CSV table of C-alpha atoms in Angstrom, one decimal:
chain,number,residue,atom,x,y,z
A,1,MET,CA,30.6,-8.1,-54.5
A,2,PRO,CA,30.4,-4.3,-54.7
A,3,PHE,CA,26.6,-4.1,-54.4
A,4,LYS,CA,26.2,-6.0,-51.1
A,5,HIS,CA,24.2,-3.1,-49.7
A,6,LEU,CA,21.6,-3.6,-52.4
A,7,THR,CA,20.6,-7.2,-51.6
A,8,ASN,CA,17.6,-7.8,-49.5
A,9,THR,CA,16.2,-4.3,-49.9
A,10,LYS,CA,12.5,-4.6,-50.0
A,11,LEU,CA,11.3,-2.2,-52.6
A,12,SER,CA,8.3,-0.1,-52.7
A,13,GLU,CA,8.7,1.0,-56.2
A,14,ASN,CA,6.9,-2.0,-57.5
A,15,GLN,CA,3.7,-0.7,-56.0
A,16,VAL,CA,3.5,2.1,-58.5
A,17,THR,CA,1.0,1.9,-61.2
A,18,ASP,CA,3.2,2.2,-64.2
A,19,GLU,CA,4.4,-1.3,-64.5
A,20,SER,CA,6.3,-0.8,-67.7
A,21,LEU,CA,8.7,1.6,-66.1
A,22,TYR,CA,9.4,-0.6,-63.1
A,23,ILE,CA,12.5,-2.7,-63.1
A,24,ASN,CA,14.0,-4.0,-59.9
A,25,ARG,CA,17.0,-2.1,-58.7
A,26,ARG,CA,19.5,-4.8,-59.0
A,27,GLN,CA,18.6,-5.4,-62.6
A,28,LEU,CA,18.7,-1.6,-63.2
A,29,ILE,CA,22.2,-1.3,-61.9
A,30,LYS,CA,23.3,-4.4,-63.6
A,31,SER,CA,22.0,-3.3,-66.9
A,32,ALA,CA,23.6,0.1,-66.4
A,33,LEU,CA,26.9,-1.5,-65.8
A,34,THR,CA,26.7,-4.0,-68.6
A,35,VAL,CA,25.8,-1.3,-71.2
A,36,GLY,CA,28.9,0.5,-70.0
A,37,LEU,CA,27.0,3.7,-69.4
A,38,PHE,CA,29.4,4.6,-66.6
A,39,ALA,CA,32.2,5.4,-69.0
A,40,SER,CA,33.9,7.6,-66.5
A,41,SER,CA,37.4,7.2,-65.0
A,42,SER,CA,35.9,6.3,-61.7
A,43,PRO,CA,38.2,5.4,-58.8
A,44,VAL,CA,38.9,1.8,-58.0
A,45,TRP,CA,36.9,1.7,-54.8
A,46,ALA,CA,33.2,1.5,-54.8
A,47,LEU,CA,31.3,4.4,-53.3
A,48,GLN,CA,30.1,3.5,-49.8
A,49,PHE,CA,26.6,4.6,-49.1
A,50,THR,CA,23.5,3.8,-47.2
A,51,ARG,CA,20.0,4.2,-48.4
A,52,ASN,CA,18.0,7.0,-46.7
A,53,ASN,CA,14.5,5.7,-46.6
A,54,GLN,CA,13.1,9.0,-45.6
A,55,TYR,CA,13.8,10.2,-49.2
A,56,SER,CA,12.8,7.1,-51.1
A,57,ALA,CA,9.3,8.0,-52.2
A,58,ASN,CA,7.1,5.5,-53.8
A,59,LEU,CA,8.3,6.3,-57.3
A,60,ALA,CA,9.3,4.2,-60.3
A,61,LEU,CA,12.9,4.8,-61.1
A,62,THR,CA,13.8,6.0,-64.6
A,63,ASP,CA,15.6,3.5,-66.7
A,64,PRO,CA,19.3,4.4,-66.4
A,65,GLU,CA,19.6,3.9,-70.1
A,66,HIS,CA,17.7,7.2,-70.4
A,67,ALA,CA,19.0,9.1,-67.3
A,68,LEU,CA,22.6,8.4,-68.3
A,69,LYS,CA,22.4,9.1,-72.0
A,70,TYR,CA,19.9,11.9,-72.3
A,71,ASN,CA,21.5,15.0,-70.7
A,72,ASN,CA,21.8,18.7,-70.8
A,73,PHE,CA,25.4,19.5,-70.2
A,74,TYR,CA,26.3,22.4,-72.5
A,75,GLU,CA,30.0,22.2,-71.6
A,76,LEU,CA,30.0,19.0,-73.7
A,77,GLY,CA,27.6,20.2,-76.4
A,78,THR,CA,24.0,21.3,-76.7
A,79,ASP,CA,22.6,18.1,-78.1
A,80,LYS,CA,21.0,15.7,-75.6
A,81,SER,CA,23.4,13.0,-76.9
A,82,ASP,CA,26.5,15.1,-76.7
A,83,PRO,CA,27.3,14.7,-73.0
A,84,TYR,CA,27.4,10.9,-73.2
A,85,ARG,CA,29.3,11.0,-76.5
A,86,TYR,CA,32.0,13.4,-75.3
A,87,ALA,CA,32.0,12.3,-71.7
A,88,ASP,CA,35.7,11.5,-71.8
A,89,ARG,CA,36.5,15.1,-72.6
A,90,LEU,CA,35.7,16.1,-69.0
A,91,LYS,CA,38.9,15.7,-67.0
A,92,THR,CA,38.2,15.0,-63.3
A,93,ASP,CA,41.5,13.9,-61.8
A,94,GLY,CA,42.8,15.9,-58.9
A,95,TRP,CA,39.4,17.5,-58.5
A,96,THR,CA,39.0,20.2,-55.9
A,97,VAL,CA,36.1,22.2,-54.7
A,98,GLU,CA,36.9,25.6,-53.2
A,99,VAL,CA,34.5,26.9,-50.7
A,100,THR,CA,35.1,30.6,-50.1
A,101,GLY,CA,33.6,34.0,-49.5
A,102,GLU,CA,31.7,35.2,-46.5
A,103,CYS,CA,32.8,32.5,-44.0
A,104,LEU,CA,35.3,32.2,-41.2
A,105,LYS,CA,37.1,29.0,-42.4
A,106,PRO,CA,37.3,29.0,-46.2
A,107,GLN,CA,38.6,25.7,-47.4
A,108,THR,CA,39.5,23.7,-50.5
A,109,PHE,CA,38.2,20.2,-50.4
A,110,ASN,CA,39.5,17.3,-52.6
A,111,MET,CA,37.3,14.3,-53.4
A,112,ASP,CA,38.6,12.3,-50.5
A,113,ASP,CA,37.6,15.1,-48.1
A,114,LEU,CA,34.1,15.1,-49.7
A,115,TYR,CA,33.7,11.3,-49.4
A,116,GLN,CA,34.3,11.8,-45.6
A,117,PHE,CA,30.7,13.1,-45.4
A,118,THR,CA,28.3,10.2,-44.9
A,119,GLN,CA,27.1,9.3,-48.3
A,120,GLU,CA,23.4,8.5,-48.5
A,121,GLU,CA,21.2,7.3,-51.4
A,122,ARG,CA,18.0,9.4,-52.0
A,123,ILE,CA,15.4,8.9,-54.7
A,124,TYR,CA,14.3,12.3,-56.0
A,125,ARG,CA,12.1,13.6,-58.8
A,126,PHE,CA,13.9,15.7,-61.3
A,127,ARG,CA,12.1,18.1,-63.6
A,128,CYS,CA,13.7,19.9,-66.5
A,129,VAL,CA,12.5,23.3,-67.6
A,130,GLU,CA,12.1,21.8,-71.1
A,131,GLY,CA,9.2,19.7,-69.9
A,132,TRP,CA,10.7,16.3,-69.4
A,133,SER,CA,11.3,14.6,-66.0
A,134,MET,CA,12.8,11.6,-64.4
A,135,VAL,CA,13.1,9.8,-61.0
A,136,VAL,CA,16.7,9.2,-60.0
A,137,PRO,CA,18.5,7.5,-57.1
A,138,TRP,CA,21.2,10.0,-56.2
A,139,ILE,CA,24.1,9.4,-53.8
A,140,GLY,CA,25.5,12.3,-51.9
A,141,PHE,CA,25.2,14.4,-48.7
A,142,PRO,CA,23.3,17.5,-47.7
A,143,LEU,CA,25.0,20.8,-48.8
A,144,ALA,CA,24.3,22.1,-45.4
A,145,LYS,CA,26.9,19.8,-43.9
A,146,LEU,CA,29.6,21.2,-46.2
A,147,LEU,CA,28.6,24.8,-45.6
A,148,LYS,CA,28.6,24.4,-41.8
A,149,GLN,CA,32.2,23.3,-42.0
A,150,VAL,CA,33.3,26.7,-43.3
A,151,GLU,CA,31.2,28.6,-40.8
A,152,PRO,CA,29.3,31.2,-42.9
A,153,THR,CA,29.1,34.7,-41.5
A,154,SER,CA,25.9,36.8,-41.2
A,155,LYS,CA,26.9,38.4,-44.5
A,156,ALA,CA,26.4,35.2,-46.3
A,157,LYS,CA,22.9,35.7,-47.8
A,158,TYR,CA,23.4,33.7,-51.0
A,159,VAL,CA,25.5,30.8,-52.3
A,160,GLU,CA,27.0,30.9,-55.8
A,161,PHE,CA,28.1,27.7,-57.6
A,162,VAL,CA,30.7,27.8,-60.3
A,163,SER,CA,31.2,24.9,-62.6
A,164,ILE,CA,34.3,23.7,-64.5
A,165,TYR,CA,36.0,26.0,-67.0
A,166,ASP,CA,38.3,24.0,-69.3
A,167,PRO,CA,37.9,25.2,-72.9
A,168,LYS,CA,41.0,23.2,-74.0
A,169,ASN,CA,39.2,20.0,-73.3
A,170,LEU,CA,35.4,20.7,-73.2
A,171,PRO,CA,34.0,20.9,-76.7
A,172,GLY,CA,31.0,23.0,-75.7
A,173,GLN,CA,33.2,25.7,-74.2
A,174,GLU,CA,34.7,26.5,-77.6
A,175,TYR,CA,31.4,28.4,-78.3
A,176,ARG,CA,29.8,31.2,-76.2
A,177,VAL,CA,26.5,29.5,-76.1
A,178,LEU,CA,26.4,30.5,-72.5
A,179,ASP,CA,28.7,32.8,-70.6
A,180,TRP,CA,31.3,30.3,-69.2
A,181,PRO,CA,31.9,29.1,-66.6
A,182,TYR,CA,28.4,28.0,-65.8
A,183,ARG,CA,27.1,29.8,-62.7
A,184,GLU,CA,24.1,29.1,-60.5
A,185,GLY,CA,22.9,30.3,-57.1
A,186,LEU,CA,20.7,29.7,-54.2
A,187,ARG,CA,19.4,31.8,-51.3
A,188,MET,CA,21.1,30.8,-48.1
A,189,ASP,CA,17.9,29.1,-46.6
A,190,GLU,CA,17.5,27.1,-49.8
A,191,ALA,CA,21.1,26.0,-49.7
A,192,MET,CA,20.8,24.9,-46.1
A,193,HIS,CA,17.6,23.0,-46.7
A,194,PRO,CA,17.8,19.3,-45.9
A,195,LEU,CA,16.6,18.4,-49.4
A,196,THR,CA,19.5,20.2,-51.1
A,197,LEU,CA,22.1,17.6,-52.0
A,198,MET,CA,25.7,17.5,-53.1
A,199,ALA,CA,25.6,14.4,-55.3
A,200,THR,CA,28.6,12.2,-55.9
A,201,GLY,CA,26.8,9.2,-57.4
A,202,ILE,CA,23.8,7.9,-59.2
A,203,TYR,CA,22.3,4.4,-59.6
A,204,GLY,CA,24.6,3.0,-57.0
A,205,LYS,CA,27.9,4.2,-58.5
A,206,GLU,CA,30.1,7.4,-58.8
A,207,LEU,CA,28.6,10.0,-61.1
A,208,PRO,CA,29.5,9.3,-64.7
A,209,ASN,CA,31.0,12.3,-66.4
A,210,GLN,CA,27.9,13.1,-68.5
A,211,ASN,CA,25.9,13.5,-65.3
A,212,GLY,CA,28.2,16.1,-63.8
A,213,ALA,CA,31.1,14.1,-62.3
A,214,PRO,CA,32.7,14.1,-59.8
A,215,ILE,CA,30.3,16.3,-57.7
A,216,ARG,CA,27.2,18.3,-58.5
A,217,LEU,CA,24.3,20.0,-56.9
A,218,VAL,CA,20.8,18.5,-56.8
A,219,VAL,CA,17.9,20.8,-55.8
A,220,PRO,CA,14.8,18.6,-56.5
A,221,TRP,CA,12.1,21.3,-56.2
A,222,LYS,CA,13.7,23.5,-58.8
A,223,TYR,CA,14.1,23.1,-62.6
A,224,GLY,CA,17.1,21.0,-63.5
A,225,PHE,CA,19.4,23.8,-64.7
A,226,LYS,CA,19.6,25.0,-61.0
A,227,SER,CA,21.4,21.7,-60.2
A,228,SER,CA,24.9,22.7,-61.4
A,229,LYS,CA,27.2,20.0,-62.6
A,230,SER,CA,30.9,19.5,-62.1
A,231,ILE,CA,31.3,22.2,-59.4
A,232,VAL,CA,34.7,23.6,-58.7
A,233,GLN,CA,33.8,26.6,-56.5
A,234,ILE,CA,31.2,27.5,-54.0
A,235,ARG,CA,31.1,31.1,-53.0
A,236,LEU,CA,29.2,32.6,-50.0
A,237,VAL,CA,28.1,36.1,-51.1
A,238,GLU,CA,26.0,39.0,-49.9
A,239,LYS,CA,24.2,39.8,-53.1
A,240,GLN,CA,22.0,37.7,-55.2
A,241,PRO,CA,24.2,36.1,-57.9
A,242,THR,CA,23.3,36.2,-61.6
A,243,SER,CA,23.2,32.7,-63.0
A,244,SER,CA,24.3,31.9,-66.5
A,245,TRP,CA,20.8,31.3,-67.7
A,246,MET,CA,19.6,34.6,-66.2
A,247,ALA,CA,22.4,36.4,-68.0
A,248,ALA,CA,21.5,34.6,-71.3
A,249,THR,CA,17.7,35.2,-71.2
A,250,PRO,CA,16.5,37.1,-68.2
A,251,SER,CA,12.9,37.1,-69.3
A,252,GLU,CA,12.8,33.3,-69.4
A,253,TYR,CA,15.0,32.0,-66.6
A,254,GLY,CA,14.7,33.6,-63.2
A,255,PHE,CA,16.8,33.2,-60.1
A,256,TYR,CA,14.3,31.1,-58.2
A,257,SER,CA,13.1,28.8,-61.0
A,258,ASN,CA,10.9,26.7,-58.7
A,259,VAL,CA,9.0,24.0,-60.5
A,260,ASN,CA,5.5,25.5,-60.8
A,261,PRO,CA,2.7,24.2,-63.1
A,262,ASN,CA,0.9,27.5,-62.8
A,263,VAL,CA,3.7,29.7,-64.1
A,264,ALA,CA,4.3,29.1,-67.8
A,265,HIS,CA,7.7,29.5,-69.4
A,266,PRO,CA,7.2,32.4,-71.9
A,267,ARG,CA,7.3,29.9,-74.8
A,268,TRP,CA,5.7,26.8,-73.4
A,269,SER,CA,3.4,25.7,-70.7
A,270,GLN,CA,4.8,24.1,-67.5
A,271,ALA,CA,1.5,22.4,-66.5
A,272,LYS,CA,2.6,19.0,-67.7
A,273,GLU,CA,5.8,17.0,-68.0
A,274,ARG,CA,6.9,13.9,-70.0
A,275,PRO,CA,8.7,11.3,-67.9
A,276,LEU,CA,11.7,9.9,-69.8
A,277,GLY,CA,10.7,6.8,-71.7
A,278,SER,CA,7.0,7.6,-71.9
A,279,PHE,CA,4.9,8.9,-74.7
A,280,PHE,CA,2.3,10.9,-72.8
A,281,ARG,CA,2.6,13.7,-70.3
A,282,LYS,CA,1.4,13.8,-66.7
A,283,PRO,CA,0.6,16.8,-64.5
A,284,THR,CA,3.5,18.7,-63.0
A,285,LEU,CA,3.4,19.1,-59.2
A,286,ILE,CA,4.0,22.4,-57.5
A,287,PHE,CA,7.5,22.5,-56.2
A,288,ASN,CA,7.9,19.2,-58.0
A,289,GLY,CA,6.0,17.4,-55.3
A,290,TYR,CA,8.1,18.8,-52.4
A,291,ALA,CA,5.7,21.5,-51.4
A,292,ASP,CA,5.2,20.2,-47.8
A,293,GLN,CA,8.9,20.5,-47.3
A,294,VAL,CA,9.8,23.8,-49.1
A,295,ALA,CA,6.7,25.9,-49.5
A,296,GLN,CA,7.4,27.8,-46.3
A,297,LEU,CA,10.6,29.1,-47.8
A,298,TYR,CA,8.5,31.2,-50.1
A,299,THR,CA,5.7,32.4,-47.8
A,300,GLY,CA,4.3,35.7,-49.0
A,301,MET,CA,6.3,35.7,-52.2
A,302,ASP,CA,4.6,36.2,-55.5
A,303,LEU,CA,5.9,33.2,-57.4
A,304,LYS,CA,4.9,34.7,-60.7
A,305,LYS,CA,7.1,37.8,-60.0
A,306,TYR,CA,9.9,35.8,-58.4
A,307,PHE,CA,10.0,33.1,-61.1
B,1,MET,CA,13.0,5.6,-117.3
B,2,ASN,CA,9.5,7.0,-117.6
B,3,SER,CA,8.2,9.7,-115.3
B,4,LEU,CA,6.0,7.5,-113.3
B,5,TRP,CA,8.9,5.3,-112.2
B,6,ARG,CA,10.9,8.3,-111.4
B,7,ILE,CA,8.2,9.6,-109.1
B,8,VAL,CA,7.7,6.3,-107.4
B,9,LEU,CA,11.4,5.8,-106.9
B,10,LEU,CA,12.0,9.3,-105.6
B,11,SER,CA,9.0,9.1,-103.3
B,12,LEU,CA,10.4,6.0,-101.8
B,13,LEU,CA,13.7,7.7,-101.2
B,14,CYS,CA,12.0,10.6,-99.6
B,15,SER,CA,10.0,8.4,-97.3
B,16,ILE,CA,13.1,6.7,-95.8
B,17,PRO,CA,13.3,9.0,-92.8
B,18,ALA,CA,9.7,8.4,-92.0
B,19,LEU,CA,10.0,4.7,-92.5
B,20,ASP,CA,13.0,4.7,-90.2
B,21,LEU,CA,11.0,6.6,-87.5
B,22,GLY,CA,8.2,4.1,-87.9
B,23,TRP,CA,10.5,1.2,-87.5
B,24,ARG,CA,12.1,2.7,-84.4
B,25,PHE,CA,8.7,3.6,-83.0
B,26,TYR,CA,7.5,0.0,-83.5
B,27,HIS,CA,10.7,-1.4,-81.8
B,28,PHE,CA,10.5,1.2,-78.9
B,29,ASP,CA,13.8,2.5,-80.0
B,30,LEU,CA,13.3,6.3,-80.1
B,31,GLY,CA,15.5,7.1,-77.2
B,32,ALA,CA,14.8,8.6,-73.8
B,33,ASN,CA,12.3,11.2,-75.1
B,34,PRO,CA,10.6,9.4,-77.9
B,35,VAL,CA,8.1,12.1,-78.6
B,36,GLU,CA,10.8,14.7,-78.9
B,37,THR,CA,12.6,12.5,-81.3
B,38,LEU,CA,9.4,12.2,-83.5
B,39,GLN,CA,8.7,15.9,-83.3
B,40,HIS,CA,12.3,17.1,-84.0
B,41,THR,CA,13.0,14.6,-86.7
B,42,THR,CA,9.8,15.3,-88.7
B,43,GLY,CA,10.3,19.0,-88.3
B,44,ASP,CA,13.9,18.8,-89.4
B,45,TRP,CA,13.0,16.8,-92.5
B,46,ALA,CA,10.1,19.1,-93.4
B,47,LEU,CA,12.6,22.0,-93.5
B,48,TYR,CA,15.3,19.9,-95.3
B,49,PHE,CA,12.7,19.2,-98.0
B,50,LEU,CA,11.6,22.8,-98.3
B,51,LEU,CA,15.2,23.8,-98.8
B,52,ALA,CA,15.7,21.0,-101.3
B,53,THR,CA,12.6,22.2,-103.2
B,54,LEU,CA,14.0,25.7,-103.3
B,55,SER,CA,17.4,24.5,-104.6
B,56,ILE,CA,15.9,23.0,-107.8
B,57,THR,CA,15.7,26.2,-109.7
B,58,PRO,CA,19.2,27.4,-108.8
B,59,ILE,CA,20.6,24.0,-109.8
B,60,ASN,CA,18.7,24.1,-113.0
B,61,ASN,CA,20.0,27.5,-113.8
B,62,LEU,CA,23.6,26.6,-113.0
B,63,LEU,CA,23.7,23.3,-114.8
B,64,ARG,CA,21.5,24.1,-117.8
B,65,PRO,CA,20.8,22.6,-120.1
B,66,ARG,CA,22.6,19.3,-120.2
B,67,TRP,CA,21.4,17.8,-116.9
B,68,SER,CA,18.0,19.3,-116.2
B,69,ASN,CA,16.2,17.2,-118.7
B,70,PHE,CA,17.9,14.1,-117.5
B,71,LEU,CA,17.0,14.9,-113.9
B,72,ALA,CA,13.4,15.8,-114.8
B,73,MET,CA,13.6,18.8,-112.5
B,74,HIS,CA,9.9,19.6,-112.4
B,75,LEU,CA,9.0,16.1,-111.3
B,76,THR,CA,11.8,16.0,-108.8
B,77,ARG,CA,10.6,19.4,-107.4
B,78,ARG,CA,7.0,18.2,-107.1
B,79,VAL,CA,8.0,15.1,-105.1
B,80,LEU,CA,10.3,17.1,-102.9
B,81,GLY,CA,7.6,19.7,-102.2
B,82,LEU,CA,5.0,17.1,-101.4
B,83,SER,CA,7.5,15.3,-99.1
B,84,ALA,CA,8.0,18.6,-97.2
B,85,PHE,CA,4.2,18.8,-96.8
B,86,CYS,CA,3.9,15.2,-95.6
B,87,TYR,CA,6.7,15.7,-93.0
B,88,ALA,CA,5.1,18.9,-91.9
B,89,VAL,CA,1.8,17.1,-91.4
B,90,LEU,CA,3.5,14.3,-89.5
B,91,HIS,CA,5.3,17.0,-87.4
B,92,LEU,CA,1.9,18.6,-86.5
B,93,LEU,CA,0.4,15.2,-85.7
B,94,ALA,CA,3.4,14.2,-83.5
B,95,TYR,CA,2.8,17.4,-81.5
B,96,TRP,CA,-1.0,17.5,-81.5
B,97,PHE,CA,-1.4,13.8,-80.6
B,98,PHE,CA,1.3,13.3,-78.0
B,99,ASP,CA,1.4,16.8,-76.5
B,100,LEU,CA,-2.3,17.8,-76.7
B,101,GLU,CA,-4.0,14.4,-77.2
B,102,LEU,CA,-5.7,15.7,-80.3
B,103,SER,CA,-7.7,18.3,-78.3
B,104,LEU,CA,-8.8,21.1,-80.6
B,105,PRO,CA,-9.3,23.8,-77.9
B,106,LEU,CA,-5.8,23.2,-76.6
B,107,LEU,CA,-4.4,23.5,-80.1
B,108,VAL,CA,-6.2,26.8,-80.7
B,109,GLU,CA,-5.0,28.1,-77.3
B,110,ASP,CA,-1.5,27.1,-78.1
B,111,VAL,CA,-1.6,28.7,-81.5
B,112,LEU,CA,-2.9,31.9,-80.0
B,113,GLU,CA,-0.7,32.0,-76.9
B,114,ARG,CA,2.7,30.8,-78.3
B,115,PRO,CA,4.1,32.8,-81.2
B,116,PHE,CA,6.4,30.0,-82.3
B,117,ILE,CA,3.5,27.6,-82.7
B,118,LEU,CA,1.6,30.3,-84.7
B,119,MET,CA,4.6,30.6,-87.1
B,120,GLY,CA,4.8,26.9,-87.7
B,121,MET,CA,1.0,26.6,-88.0
B,122,LEU,CA,0.9,29.4,-90.6
B,123,ALA,CA,3.7,27.7,-92.6
B,124,LEU,CA,1.7,24.4,-92.6
B,125,ILE,CA,-1.6,26.1,-93.5
B,126,LEU,CA,0.0,27.9,-96.4
B,127,LEU,CA,1.4,24.6,-97.6
B,128,ILE,CA,-2.0,23.1,-98.0
B,129,PRO,CA,-3.0,24.9,-101.3
B,130,LEU,CA,0.4,24.2,-102.7
B,131,ALA,CA,0.1,20.5,-102.0
B,132,MET,CA,-3.5,20.4,-103.5
B,133,THR,CA,-2.4,22.2,-106.7
B,134,SER,CA,0.7,20.2,-107.2
B,135,THR,CA,-0.5,18.1,-110.1
B,136,ALA,CA,0.0,18.7,-113.8
B,137,ALA,CA,-3.7,19.1,-114.3
B,138,TRP,CA,-3.8,22.0,-111.8
B,139,GLN,CA,-0.8,23.5,-113.4
B,140,ARG,CA,-2.6,23.6,-116.7
B,141,ARG,CA,-5.8,24.9,-115.1
B,142,LEU,CA,-4.2,27.8,-113.3
B,143,ARG,CA,-1.7,28.7,-116.0
B,144,GLN,CA,0.0,32.0,-115.0
B,145,ARG,CA,-1.5,32.0,-111.6
B,146,TRP,CA,0.0,28.7,-110.7
B,147,GLN,CA,3.5,30.3,-110.8
B,148,SER,CA,2.6,33.1,-108.4
B,149,LEU,CA,0.6,30.8,-106.1
B,150,HIS,CA,3.6,28.5,-105.7
B,151,LYS,CA,5.9,31.4,-104.9
B,152,LEU,CA,4.3,31.1,-101.5
B,153,VAL,CA,7.0,28.5,-100.8
B,154,TYR,CA,9.4,31.4,-100.1
B,155,PRO,CA,7.4,32.9,-97.1
B,156,ILE,CA,6.5,29.4,-96.0
B,157,THR,CA,10.1,28.4,-95.7
B,158,LEU,CA,11.0,31.6,-93.9
B,159,LEU,CA,8.1,31.1,-91.5
B,160,ALA,CA,9.3,27.5,-90.8
B,161,ILE,CA,12.8,28.8,-90.1
B,162,ILE,CA,11.5,31.6,-87.8
B,163,HIS,CA,9.5,28.9,-86.0
B,164,TYR,CA,12.7,27.0,-85.5
B,165,VAL,CA,14.7,30.0,-84.3
B,166,MET,CA,12.0,30.8,-81.8
B,167,LEU,CA,11.8,27.4,-80.1
B,168,VAL,CA,15.5,27.0,-79.5
B,169,LYS,CA,16.7,27.5,-76.0
B,170,ALA,CA,20.2,28.9,-76.5
B,171,ASP,CA,22.1,27.2,-79.4
B,172,LEU,CA,21.0,29.0,-82.5
B,173,PHE,CA,23.6,27.3,-84.8
B,174,GLN,CA,21.2,24.9,-86.6
B,175,PRO,CA,18.4,27.4,-87.3
B,176,LEU,CA,20.8,30.1,-88.4
B,177,LEU,CA,22.5,27.7,-90.7
B,178,MET,CA,19.1,27.0,-92.3
B,179,LEU,CA,18.6,30.7,-92.6
B,180,LEU,CA,21.9,31.1,-94.3
B,181,ILE,CA,21.2,28.3,-96.8
B,182,PHE,CA,17.8,29.9,-97.5
B,183,SER,CA,19.3,33.3,-98.1
B,184,VAL,CA,21.8,31.8,-100.6
B,185,LEU,CA,19.1,29.9,-102.4
B,186,MET,CA,17.1,33.1,-102.7
B,187,LEU,CA,20.1,35.1,-104.0
B,188,LEU,CA,20.7,32.5,-106.6
B,189,ARG,CA,17.3,33.3,-108.0
B,190,ASN,CA,18.5,36.8,-108.8
B,191,LYS,CA,19.0,36.9,-112.6
B,192,SER,CA,21.7,39.5,-112.8
B,193,LEU,CA,23.7,37.9,-110.0
B,194,LEU,CA,23.5,34.6,-111.9
B,195,LYS,CA,24.7,36.3,-115.1
B,196,ASN,CA,27.8,37.5,-113.3
B,197,LEU,CA,28.4,34.0,-111.9
B,198,SER,CA,28.1,32.3,-115.3
B,199,GLN,CA,30.3,34.9,-117.0
B,200,ARG,CA,33.2,34.2,-114.7
C-alpha cells in the first residue's frame, strides 16, 4: 500500500467554489496511475514524504491528466504535447547535481543524497507566462537546505541553474530554439526563501520525465519558465546570470519575471489567467498570490523596470 | 456530377475539422487548455485554406488542360476561399468570446495595443468583401474589377502569416514553413518562370 500516508487526510480543497475541478486526492492519484501518466523509469521504492499543511492552501488541484500531459519542456519539443510524447527520451539514471561556485564546500549530490532531505508535499499555484495556470501538489525540499550544506561565501550574490544537455537523446536539443543548455537564475535571497522548492515529486509520486525528472526547481511566485526542469548543476555566482529566455528575447523575458497582473508581456496582457481545464479566465494575483511572503524581497524596486 | 453536388460535397469535406472540434467540445475532450485548442486549430485551418485557395491557379497552370475541367477549379477555389473565411470567423469568435467575453471595448483595446492582433484583424476584415462577392452573380456584376478585388487574397494571406510569426514565443518553424509555401505559390504565378518550368 504505497499511499498509506494519503488515507485519512481531511481535505480542505472541497470547500472551494469550483466543484467541477474538485476530485478527491486519492481518486486523483489513482486516476493518474491508471492512465499511466507516470511513464518514467522511476525507482522501485515509493517516495517517502509528509504533507506540509502550512503550504496547502485552500485550492482545487488541477486534474493530473492536464498537469502531466500539457507541458513546456523545449528539450523534448516545443509543442505542449511533445514532453509527454517523448518523455522516454530523457535519460535520468545515475543523475547527479553538482553544486559549485562561490562556496566553501562544493559538492556533487546523487539522487540518494537528495532524498536524504526531508521530503514534504506542498500545494502551490503555478502560473505560466503564456497565461495559463494550475494548482499542483509538489513533493520536495527547500532549496535553502541544499545551499546551506555547501556553505555559500559572501561573494555568492546569485544562484544559476543549469539543466540537462544531451542532444544525442533529447529531440528538442537538435534545434537551437533556445541556447542550450537551459539556464535560469535567482537572486540569493530569492533562492534562500522558504517557498523556493527543489521538487522531486508531484501528485504523490516521483516526477515523471515530462515534468522535469528527477529534480527541478519550483518558484511559485514567478512565471513558470523560472522553475527549471531536470537540473544538473547549481552555481553560486557573483554576477546576475543571463537566463536562456533573457538571451533569446531580452525585451520580453526579464531576470525577475515575477507574476504581476499590472505588468503586461509586450505581446499580451498578464492581468488574467486560464486555469487548465477551464474555459474562462480569472484575475491573476500579484506575486501569484504569495505577496505576503515575498513582497518584502522587492521593496523599493520598480517592478516595471525589473520585470 | 453537377456543380451543386460538387459544392456540397467539398463544403462537407472542408467542415470536417470544425465538426471534429465541435464534437470534442461537446464531449469535453479538447485537452488541458481547451480554448487554446479551439483558437490554434481554427487559426491553423484558416491559414491552410488560404494557402489551398492560392494553390489552385498554379495547379491549374501546371496540369492544364486535361484535369482542370474535371476538377472544376473555379468552384473548388470558391469553396476553399469561403472555408478560409469561415475558419477565420470561428478563430475570431474563439478569441473574442473566451478571452474577452465578447466585450467590444476590450477588443478595440487589444487591436490597438497588440500589433499581432491588429494583423490578424486586418486579414479578417479584408476577407469580408471577398466572401461577400464570391458568387457567380457578383463575378458577372463586377467583371474586370472582380479579378483585382480578389487579388486581395495575397496581402491577406501574408498578413495572416505575419500574425502567426508575431505570436510565436520561440519556435518559428511552423510560421516560416507557411511563409515558404506562400512564397512558392506566389512565384508559381510568374508567367515567365512557369514557361521555363514547362519547357523542361
